[in-house]
Coordinates of C-alpha atoms in Angstrom, one line a residue:
X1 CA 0.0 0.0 0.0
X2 CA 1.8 3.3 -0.9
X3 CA 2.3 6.0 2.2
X4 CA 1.1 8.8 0.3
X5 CA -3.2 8.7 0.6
X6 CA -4.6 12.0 -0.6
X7 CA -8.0 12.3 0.1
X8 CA -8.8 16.2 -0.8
X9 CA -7.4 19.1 -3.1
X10 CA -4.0 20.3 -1.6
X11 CA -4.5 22.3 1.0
X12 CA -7.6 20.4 2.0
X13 CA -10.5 23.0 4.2
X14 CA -9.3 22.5 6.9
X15 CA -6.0 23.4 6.5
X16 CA -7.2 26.7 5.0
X17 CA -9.6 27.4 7.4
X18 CA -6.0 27.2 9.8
X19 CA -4.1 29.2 7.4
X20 CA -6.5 32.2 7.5
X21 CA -6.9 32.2 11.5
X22 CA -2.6 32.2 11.5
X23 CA -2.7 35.4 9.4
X24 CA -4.8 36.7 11.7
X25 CA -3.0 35.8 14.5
X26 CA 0.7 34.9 13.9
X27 CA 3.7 37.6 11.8
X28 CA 3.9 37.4 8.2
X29 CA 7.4 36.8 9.1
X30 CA 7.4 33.0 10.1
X31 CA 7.6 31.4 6.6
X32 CA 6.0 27.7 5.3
X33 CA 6.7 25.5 2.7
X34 CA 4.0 24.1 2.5
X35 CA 0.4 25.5 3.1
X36 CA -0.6 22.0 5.0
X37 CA -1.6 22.0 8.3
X38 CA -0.3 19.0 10.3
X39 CA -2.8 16.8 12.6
X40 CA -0.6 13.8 13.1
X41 CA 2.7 11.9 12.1
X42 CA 4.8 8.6 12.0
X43 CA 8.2 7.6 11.1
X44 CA 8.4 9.1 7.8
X45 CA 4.9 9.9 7.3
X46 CA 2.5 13.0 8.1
X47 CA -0.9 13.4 7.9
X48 CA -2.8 16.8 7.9
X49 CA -5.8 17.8 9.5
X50 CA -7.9 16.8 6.1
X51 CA -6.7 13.2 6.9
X52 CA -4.5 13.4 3.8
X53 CA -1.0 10.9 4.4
X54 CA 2.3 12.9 3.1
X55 CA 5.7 11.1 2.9
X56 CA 8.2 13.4 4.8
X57 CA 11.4 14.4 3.1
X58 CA 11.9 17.0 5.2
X59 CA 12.3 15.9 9.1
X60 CA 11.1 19.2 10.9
X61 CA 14.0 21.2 8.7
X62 CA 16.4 18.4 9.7
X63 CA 15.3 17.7 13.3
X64 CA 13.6 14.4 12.8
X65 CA 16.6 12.2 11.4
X66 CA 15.2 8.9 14.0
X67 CA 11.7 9.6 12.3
X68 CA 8.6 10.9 14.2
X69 CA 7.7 9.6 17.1
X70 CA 10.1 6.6 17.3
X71 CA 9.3 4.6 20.0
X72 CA 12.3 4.2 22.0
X73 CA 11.8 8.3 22.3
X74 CA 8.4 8.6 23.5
X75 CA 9.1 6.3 26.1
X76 CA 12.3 7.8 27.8
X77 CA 9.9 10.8 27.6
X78 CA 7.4 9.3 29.3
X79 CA 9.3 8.4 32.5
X80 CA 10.7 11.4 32.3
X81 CA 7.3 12.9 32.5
X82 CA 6.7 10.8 35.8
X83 CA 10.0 12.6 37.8
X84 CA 10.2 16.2 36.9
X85 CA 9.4 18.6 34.0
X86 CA 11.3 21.3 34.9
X87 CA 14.4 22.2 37.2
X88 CA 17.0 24.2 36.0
X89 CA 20.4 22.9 35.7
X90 CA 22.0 25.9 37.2
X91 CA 19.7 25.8 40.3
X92 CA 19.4 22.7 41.3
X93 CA 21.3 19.9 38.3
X94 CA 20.6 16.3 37.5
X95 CA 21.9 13.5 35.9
X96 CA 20.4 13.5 32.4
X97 CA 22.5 16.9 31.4
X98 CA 25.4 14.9 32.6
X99 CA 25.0 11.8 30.7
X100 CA 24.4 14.0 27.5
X101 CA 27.3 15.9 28.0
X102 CA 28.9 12.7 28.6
X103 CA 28.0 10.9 25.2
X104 CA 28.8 13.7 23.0
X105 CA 32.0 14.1 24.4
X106 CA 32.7 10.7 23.7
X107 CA 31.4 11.1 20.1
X108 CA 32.8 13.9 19.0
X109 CA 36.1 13.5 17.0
X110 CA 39.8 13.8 18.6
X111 CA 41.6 12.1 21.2
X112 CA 41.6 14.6 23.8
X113 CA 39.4 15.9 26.8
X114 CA 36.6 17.2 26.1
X115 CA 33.7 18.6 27.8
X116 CA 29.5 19.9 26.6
X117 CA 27.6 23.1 27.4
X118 CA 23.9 22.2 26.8
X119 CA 21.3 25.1 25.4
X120 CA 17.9 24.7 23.6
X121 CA 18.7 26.2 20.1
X122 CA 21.5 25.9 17.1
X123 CA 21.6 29.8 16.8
X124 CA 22.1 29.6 20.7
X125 CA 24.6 26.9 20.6
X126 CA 26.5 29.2 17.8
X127 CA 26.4 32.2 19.9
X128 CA 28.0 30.0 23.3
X129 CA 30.4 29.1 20.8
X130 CA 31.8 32.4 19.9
X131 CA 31.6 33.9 23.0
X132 CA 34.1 30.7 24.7
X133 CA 36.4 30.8 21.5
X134 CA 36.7 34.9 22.7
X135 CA 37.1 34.2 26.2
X136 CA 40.2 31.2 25.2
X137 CA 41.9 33.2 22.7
X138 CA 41.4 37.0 24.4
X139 CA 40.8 37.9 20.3
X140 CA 37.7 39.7 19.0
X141 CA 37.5 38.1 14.8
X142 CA 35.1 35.7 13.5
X143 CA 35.9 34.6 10.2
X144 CA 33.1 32.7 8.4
X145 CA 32.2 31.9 4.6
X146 CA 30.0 32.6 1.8
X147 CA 26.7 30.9 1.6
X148 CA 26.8 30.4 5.0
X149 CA 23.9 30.0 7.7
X150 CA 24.1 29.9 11.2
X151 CA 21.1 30.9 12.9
X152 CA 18.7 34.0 13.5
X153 CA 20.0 35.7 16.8
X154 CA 22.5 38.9 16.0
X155 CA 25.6 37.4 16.6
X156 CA 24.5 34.1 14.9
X157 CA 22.9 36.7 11.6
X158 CA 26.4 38.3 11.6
X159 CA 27.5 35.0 10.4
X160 CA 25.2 34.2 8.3
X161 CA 25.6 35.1 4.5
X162 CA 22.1 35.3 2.6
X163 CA 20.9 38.9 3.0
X164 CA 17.0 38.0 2.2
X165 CA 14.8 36.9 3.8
X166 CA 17.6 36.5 7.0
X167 CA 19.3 39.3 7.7
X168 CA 17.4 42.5 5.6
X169 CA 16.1 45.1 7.6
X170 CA 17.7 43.7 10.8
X171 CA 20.9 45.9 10.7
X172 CA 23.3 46.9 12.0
X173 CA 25.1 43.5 13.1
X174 CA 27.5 43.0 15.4
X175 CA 31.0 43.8 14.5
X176 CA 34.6 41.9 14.1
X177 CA 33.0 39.2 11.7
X178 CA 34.5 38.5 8.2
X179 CA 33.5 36.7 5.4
X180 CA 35.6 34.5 2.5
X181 CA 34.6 32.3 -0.2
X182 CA 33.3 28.7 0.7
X183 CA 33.8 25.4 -1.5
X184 CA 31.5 25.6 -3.4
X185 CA 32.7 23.8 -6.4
X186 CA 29.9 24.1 -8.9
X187 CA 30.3 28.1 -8.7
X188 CA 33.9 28.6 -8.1
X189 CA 34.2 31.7 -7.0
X190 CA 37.7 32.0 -8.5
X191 CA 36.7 30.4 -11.9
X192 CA 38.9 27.1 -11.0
X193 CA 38.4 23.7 -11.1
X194 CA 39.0 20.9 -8.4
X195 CA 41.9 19.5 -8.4
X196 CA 43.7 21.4 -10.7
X197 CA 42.6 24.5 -8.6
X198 CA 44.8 23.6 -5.6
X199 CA 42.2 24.4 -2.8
X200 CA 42.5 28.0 -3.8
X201 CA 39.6 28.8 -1.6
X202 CA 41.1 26.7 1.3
X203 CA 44.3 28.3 1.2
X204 CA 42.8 31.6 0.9
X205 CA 42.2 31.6 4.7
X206 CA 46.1 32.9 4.8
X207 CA 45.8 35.6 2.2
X208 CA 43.2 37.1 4.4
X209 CA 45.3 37.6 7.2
X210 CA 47.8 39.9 5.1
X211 CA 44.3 41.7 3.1
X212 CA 41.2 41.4 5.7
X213 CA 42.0 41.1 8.8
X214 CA 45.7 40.2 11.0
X215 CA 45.8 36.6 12.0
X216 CA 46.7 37.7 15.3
X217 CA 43.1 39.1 15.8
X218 CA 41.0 35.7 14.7
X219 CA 40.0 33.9 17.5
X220 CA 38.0 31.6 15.2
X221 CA 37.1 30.2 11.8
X222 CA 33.3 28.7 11.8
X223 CA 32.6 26.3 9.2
X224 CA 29.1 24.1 8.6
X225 CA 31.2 20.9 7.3
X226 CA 28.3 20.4 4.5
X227 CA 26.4 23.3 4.3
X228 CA 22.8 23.5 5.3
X229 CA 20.9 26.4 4.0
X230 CA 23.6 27.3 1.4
X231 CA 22.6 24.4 -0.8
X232 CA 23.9 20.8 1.0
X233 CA 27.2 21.8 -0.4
X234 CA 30.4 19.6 0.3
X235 CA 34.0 20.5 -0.3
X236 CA 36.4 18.5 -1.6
X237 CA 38.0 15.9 0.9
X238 CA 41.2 17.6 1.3
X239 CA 39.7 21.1 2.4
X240 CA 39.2 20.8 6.0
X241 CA 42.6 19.6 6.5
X242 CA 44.1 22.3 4.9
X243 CA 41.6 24.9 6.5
X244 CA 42.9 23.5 10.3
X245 CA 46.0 23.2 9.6
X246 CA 46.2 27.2 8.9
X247 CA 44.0 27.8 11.8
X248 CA 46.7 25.3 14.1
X249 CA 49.1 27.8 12.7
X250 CA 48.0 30.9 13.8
X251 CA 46.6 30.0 17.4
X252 CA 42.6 30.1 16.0
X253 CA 40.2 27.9 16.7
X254 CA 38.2 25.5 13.8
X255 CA 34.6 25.4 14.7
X256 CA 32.7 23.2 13.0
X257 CA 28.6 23.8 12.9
X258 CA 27.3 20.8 12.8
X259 CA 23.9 21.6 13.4
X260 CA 21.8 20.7 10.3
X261 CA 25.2 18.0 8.7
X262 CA 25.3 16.1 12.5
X263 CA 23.6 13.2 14.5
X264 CA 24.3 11.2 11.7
X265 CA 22.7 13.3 8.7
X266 CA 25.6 12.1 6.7
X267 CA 26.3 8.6 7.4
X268 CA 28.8 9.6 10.2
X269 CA 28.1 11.1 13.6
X270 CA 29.5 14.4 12.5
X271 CA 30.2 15.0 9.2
X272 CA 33.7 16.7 9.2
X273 CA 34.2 13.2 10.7
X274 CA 34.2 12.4 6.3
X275 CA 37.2 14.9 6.5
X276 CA 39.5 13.3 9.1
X277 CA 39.8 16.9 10.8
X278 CA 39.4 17.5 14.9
X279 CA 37.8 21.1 15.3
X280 CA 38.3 23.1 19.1
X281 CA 34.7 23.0 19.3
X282 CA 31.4 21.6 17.5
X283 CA 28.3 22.9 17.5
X284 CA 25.2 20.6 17.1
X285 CA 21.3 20.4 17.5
X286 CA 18.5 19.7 15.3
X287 CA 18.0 15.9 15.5
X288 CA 20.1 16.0 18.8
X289 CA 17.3 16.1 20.6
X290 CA 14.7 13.6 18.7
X291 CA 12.4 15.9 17.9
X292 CA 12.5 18.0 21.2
X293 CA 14.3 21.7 21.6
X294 CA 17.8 20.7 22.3
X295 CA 21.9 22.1 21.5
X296 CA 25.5 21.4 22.3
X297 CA 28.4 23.2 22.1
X298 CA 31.4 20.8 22.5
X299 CA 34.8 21.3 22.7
X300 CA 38.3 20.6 24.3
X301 CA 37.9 21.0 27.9
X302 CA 40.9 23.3 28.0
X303 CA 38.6 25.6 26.1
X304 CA 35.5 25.2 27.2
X305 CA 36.4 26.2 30.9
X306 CA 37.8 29.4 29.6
X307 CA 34.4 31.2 30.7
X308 CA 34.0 31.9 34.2
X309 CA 32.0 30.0 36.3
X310 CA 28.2 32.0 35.8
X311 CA 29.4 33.5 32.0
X312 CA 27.7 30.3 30.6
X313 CA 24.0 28.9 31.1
X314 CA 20.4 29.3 30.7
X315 CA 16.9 29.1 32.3
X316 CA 15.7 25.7 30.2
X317 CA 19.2 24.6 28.0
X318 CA 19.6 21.4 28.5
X319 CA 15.9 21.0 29.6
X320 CA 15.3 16.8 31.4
X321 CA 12.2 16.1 28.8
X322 CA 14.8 16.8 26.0
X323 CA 18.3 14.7 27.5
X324 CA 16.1 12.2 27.8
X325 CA 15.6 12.2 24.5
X326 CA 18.6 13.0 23.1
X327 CA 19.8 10.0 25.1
X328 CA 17.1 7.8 23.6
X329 CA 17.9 9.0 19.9
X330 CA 21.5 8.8 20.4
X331 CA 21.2 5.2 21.2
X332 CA 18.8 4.4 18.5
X333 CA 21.2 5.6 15.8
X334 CA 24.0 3.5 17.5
X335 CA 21.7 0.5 18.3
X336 CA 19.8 0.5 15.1
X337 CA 22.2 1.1 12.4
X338 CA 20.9 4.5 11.6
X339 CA 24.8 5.7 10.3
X340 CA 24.5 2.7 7.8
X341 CA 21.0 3.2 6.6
X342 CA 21.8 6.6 5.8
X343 CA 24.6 6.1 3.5
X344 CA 22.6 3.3 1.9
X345 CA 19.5 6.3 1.3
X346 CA 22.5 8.6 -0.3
X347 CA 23.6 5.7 -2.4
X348 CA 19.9 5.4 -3.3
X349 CA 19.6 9.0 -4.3
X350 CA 22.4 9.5 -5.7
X351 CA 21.8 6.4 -8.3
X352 CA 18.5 8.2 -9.3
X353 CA 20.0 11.7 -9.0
X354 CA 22.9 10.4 -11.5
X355 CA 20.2 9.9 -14.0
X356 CA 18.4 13.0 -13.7
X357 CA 21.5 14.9 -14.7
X358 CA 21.0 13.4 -18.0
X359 CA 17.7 13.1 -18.1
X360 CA 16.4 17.0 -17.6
X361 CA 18.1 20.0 -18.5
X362 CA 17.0 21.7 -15.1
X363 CA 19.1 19.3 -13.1
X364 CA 22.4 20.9 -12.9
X365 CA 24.0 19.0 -10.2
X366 CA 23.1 16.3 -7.3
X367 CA 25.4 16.2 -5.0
X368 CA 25.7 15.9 -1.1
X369 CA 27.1 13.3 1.6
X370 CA 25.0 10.4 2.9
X371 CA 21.8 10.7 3.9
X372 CA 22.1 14.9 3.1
X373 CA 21.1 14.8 -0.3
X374 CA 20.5 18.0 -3.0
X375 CA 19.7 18.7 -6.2
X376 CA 20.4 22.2 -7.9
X377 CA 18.6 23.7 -10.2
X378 CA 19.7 25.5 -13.5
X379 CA 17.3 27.8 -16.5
X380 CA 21.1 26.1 -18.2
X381 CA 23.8 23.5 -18.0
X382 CA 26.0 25.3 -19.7
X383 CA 25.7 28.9 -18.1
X384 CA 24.5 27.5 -14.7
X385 CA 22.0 30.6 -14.4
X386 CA 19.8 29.6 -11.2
X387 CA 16.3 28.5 -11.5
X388 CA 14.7 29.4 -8.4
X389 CA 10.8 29.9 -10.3
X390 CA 11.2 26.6 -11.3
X391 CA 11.9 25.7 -7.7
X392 CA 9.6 26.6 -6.2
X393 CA 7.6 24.9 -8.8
X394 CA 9.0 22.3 -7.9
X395 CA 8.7 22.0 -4.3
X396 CA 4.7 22.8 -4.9
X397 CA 4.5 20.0 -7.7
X398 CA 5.5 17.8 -4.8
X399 CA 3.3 18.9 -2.0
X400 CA 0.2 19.0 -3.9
X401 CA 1.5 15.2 -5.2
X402 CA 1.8 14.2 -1.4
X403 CA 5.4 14.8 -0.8
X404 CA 6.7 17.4 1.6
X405 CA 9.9 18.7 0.7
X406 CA 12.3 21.9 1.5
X407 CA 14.5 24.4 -0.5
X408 CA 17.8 25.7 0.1
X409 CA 20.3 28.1 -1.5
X410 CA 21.7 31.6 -1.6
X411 CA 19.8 31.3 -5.2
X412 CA 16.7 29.9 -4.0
X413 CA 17.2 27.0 -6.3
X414 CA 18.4 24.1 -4.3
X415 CA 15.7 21.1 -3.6
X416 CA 17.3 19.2 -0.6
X417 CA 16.5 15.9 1.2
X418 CA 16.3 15.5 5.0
X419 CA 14.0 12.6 4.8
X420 CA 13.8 10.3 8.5
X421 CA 16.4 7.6 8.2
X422 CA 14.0 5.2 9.5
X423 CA 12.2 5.5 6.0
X424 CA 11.5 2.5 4.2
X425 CA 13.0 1.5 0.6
X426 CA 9.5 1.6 -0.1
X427 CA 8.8 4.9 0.9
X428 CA 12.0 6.6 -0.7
X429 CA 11.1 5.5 -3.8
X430 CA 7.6 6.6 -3.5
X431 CA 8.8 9.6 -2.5
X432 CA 11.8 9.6 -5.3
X433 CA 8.8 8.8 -7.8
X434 CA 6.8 11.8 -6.8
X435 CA 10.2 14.3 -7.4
X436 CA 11.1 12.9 -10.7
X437 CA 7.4 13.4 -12.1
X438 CA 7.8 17.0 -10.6
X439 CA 10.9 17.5 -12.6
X440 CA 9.2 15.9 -15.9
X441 CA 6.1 18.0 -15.4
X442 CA 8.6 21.2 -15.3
X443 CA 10.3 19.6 -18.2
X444 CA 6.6 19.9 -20.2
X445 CA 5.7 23.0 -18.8
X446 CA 8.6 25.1 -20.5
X447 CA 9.3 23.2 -24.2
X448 CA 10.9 26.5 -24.8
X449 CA 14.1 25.4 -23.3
X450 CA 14.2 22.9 -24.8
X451 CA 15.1 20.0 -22.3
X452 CA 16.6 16.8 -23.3
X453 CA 14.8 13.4 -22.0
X454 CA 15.9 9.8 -22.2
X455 CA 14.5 6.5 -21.6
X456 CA 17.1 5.8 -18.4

């Protein structure tokens, strides 16, 4: 029987009915991808409050990589809910903050001490993170990268690189932050190819210090290992080696944001993990908390304790409802060879992706690392002009077909897969099914561009 059940037009009444009371009621700020109002949801599966069944390819933005409502995490909630809901940990601490901070220092690459400040959000966990990389270095400079995204706080927005929606009409940011080219290989921004290119944009990082700002003034370079928002970009293999090693050089600390590429989003724990390299600190969250409002900022202990005792903390970071969970998520994606299942999904994708480079013109490049999957979309192969209209197309194609998906990109024209890695092979394919009709029916919407099609 095939997940996807649609009973009504898309969005059914009732989710309109919702939709004009959150006008009402809520900013036009918060934005949707979909118009669909959710009632209920499984594993990889969602239903909406017209009782129509979506397949999930987007996980909560990433938050949902054990699937919804797994089991094993309901019921560490549940006899959590039987103790307390609510404490504190800097009034009166307990055990599950410990354990937590326990298992991700384990976890986390590097064969040193290392020790976990808990908090509820990634843009939180980013902003802990700067402010102990300044109190351990005594320097003021962030340097961080093009198509960047690290969260909606100030400090967080000062990092982050796409002006709109994000950061226009927020200004001014705060200061000492500085920005250089990322990886991104299918836009060079120096017009170079890998490998002939030398990791120009790695190497880069050192030129800076004699043009942007003086080495001695960096306390940090912050890195998403694959990036999120940017477009599910990863750099070549060698780049994060090279990028440390500069950093090792000069006394400044790597920090890798692992919040949307972590908790084994790429067939690894972390994903710089792919890279061999051992940042100062990561930063995680998202499906760190299995489903709940949970983030970690983890580091080399030496580091970590550089704020003084009261300079870090929080009224509900590291909340009991959400270690619990964490701990129940973490053990599922050990326990139930979650790590494996997602490079088997990216193997999956990337076997039908391959094809759709050939097949339609709009596909200009699928790419990605495990289970964190994208597909970019071009108007052109050969000029690579963005196709964001045809996007968002796209992504409506799939939701009024049953399939929930997400965009990405400083272009708007990124399609990217966070599905649950406790989807079925069943289930991806439905899901796979439902995005390659969207990308034939955008083929037969435009002839004037004349895509190519096959019979792969």
């Amino acid at each position: 029987m095939k997940s996807i059940q649609l009973r009504t037009e898309i969005p059914g009444p009732n989710s309109r009915v919702l939709m004009k009371r959150r006008e009402a009621a809520v900013p036009r700020g918060p934005y949707h991808a979909t118009p669909i109002f959710a009632a209920r949801a499984d594993g990889a599966v969602i239903e909406d409050v017209d009782g129509n069944k979506f397949l999930d390819f987007a996980g909560g933005i990433g938050c949902l990589n054990t699937g919804h409502r797994p089991v094993q995490i309901e019921s560490a909630i549940r006899q959590q809910l039987e103790k307390y809901l609510h404490l504190c940990f800097s009034v009166t601490p307990y055990e599950g903050y410990i354990a937590v901070a326990e298992k991700l220092n384990a976890l986390a690459p590097g064969k040193f001490a290392k020790k976990t400040l808990l908090v509820n959000s990634g843009a939180e966990a980013v902003e802990n993170a700067i402010k102990i990389a300044r109190a351990y270095t005594k320097r003021p400079a962030i340097i961080a990268f093009n198509d960047a995204f690290h969260g909606r706080t100030m400090m967080a927005l000062s990092l982050t690189s796409k002006t709109l929606p994000y950061k226009v009409g927020f200004e001014p940011f705060p200061g000492d932050v500085y920005r250089l080219p990322y990886a991104y290989c299918y836009r060079c921004s120096y017009g170079l190819t890998y490998p002939s290119c030398k990791l120009a944009c790695a190497t880069a990082l050192e030129d800076a210090f004699k043009r942007i700002v003086a080495a001695e003034s960096v306390a940090a370079v912050i890195a998403e290992p694959v990036l999120g928002e940017g477009g599910f970009i990863a750099p070549p293999k060698e780049y994060y080696s090279v990028l440390q090693e500069i950093c090792r050089k000069y006394g400044i600390l790597f920090i890798a944001d692992e919040v949307q590429s972590g908790i084994g989003r790429t067939g690894k724990f972390f994903a710089i993990e792919h890279y061999g390299a051992e940042p100062d600190i990561i930063v995680s969250a998202k499906s760190l908390g299995g489903g709940l409002p949970l983030a970690a900022v983890t580091g080399r202990s030496e580091i970590m304790d550089a704020a003084v005792v009261g300079g870090l903390g929080g009224t509900f970071g590291g909340n009991p409802l959400a270690c619990e969970a964490a701990l129940a998520a973490l053990e599922m994606i050990e326990k139930d060879g979650l790590l494996a299942r997602s490079t088997a999904l990216g193997k999956q994708f990337e076997e039908r992706g391959k094809k759709w480079e050939k097949q339609f013109q709009v596909v200009g490049e699928v790419r990605g690392l495990g289970g964190m999957r994208a597909i970019e979309l071009v108007k052109n192969p050969a000029t690579r002009e963005p196709a964001a209209d045809e996007t968002k197309k796209l992504a409506q194609y799939c939701y009024e077909n049953g399939l929930i998906t997400i965009t990405a990109g400083t272009y708007s024209n990124v399609m990217r897969i966070l599905v649950p890695l406790v989807v079925s092979d069943a289930q991806f394919s439905e899901g796979l099914d439902v995005l390659e009709a969207g990308l034939a029916h955008l083929c037969s919407a435009a002839p004037e561009r004349q895509f190519v099609t096959s019979n792969l």
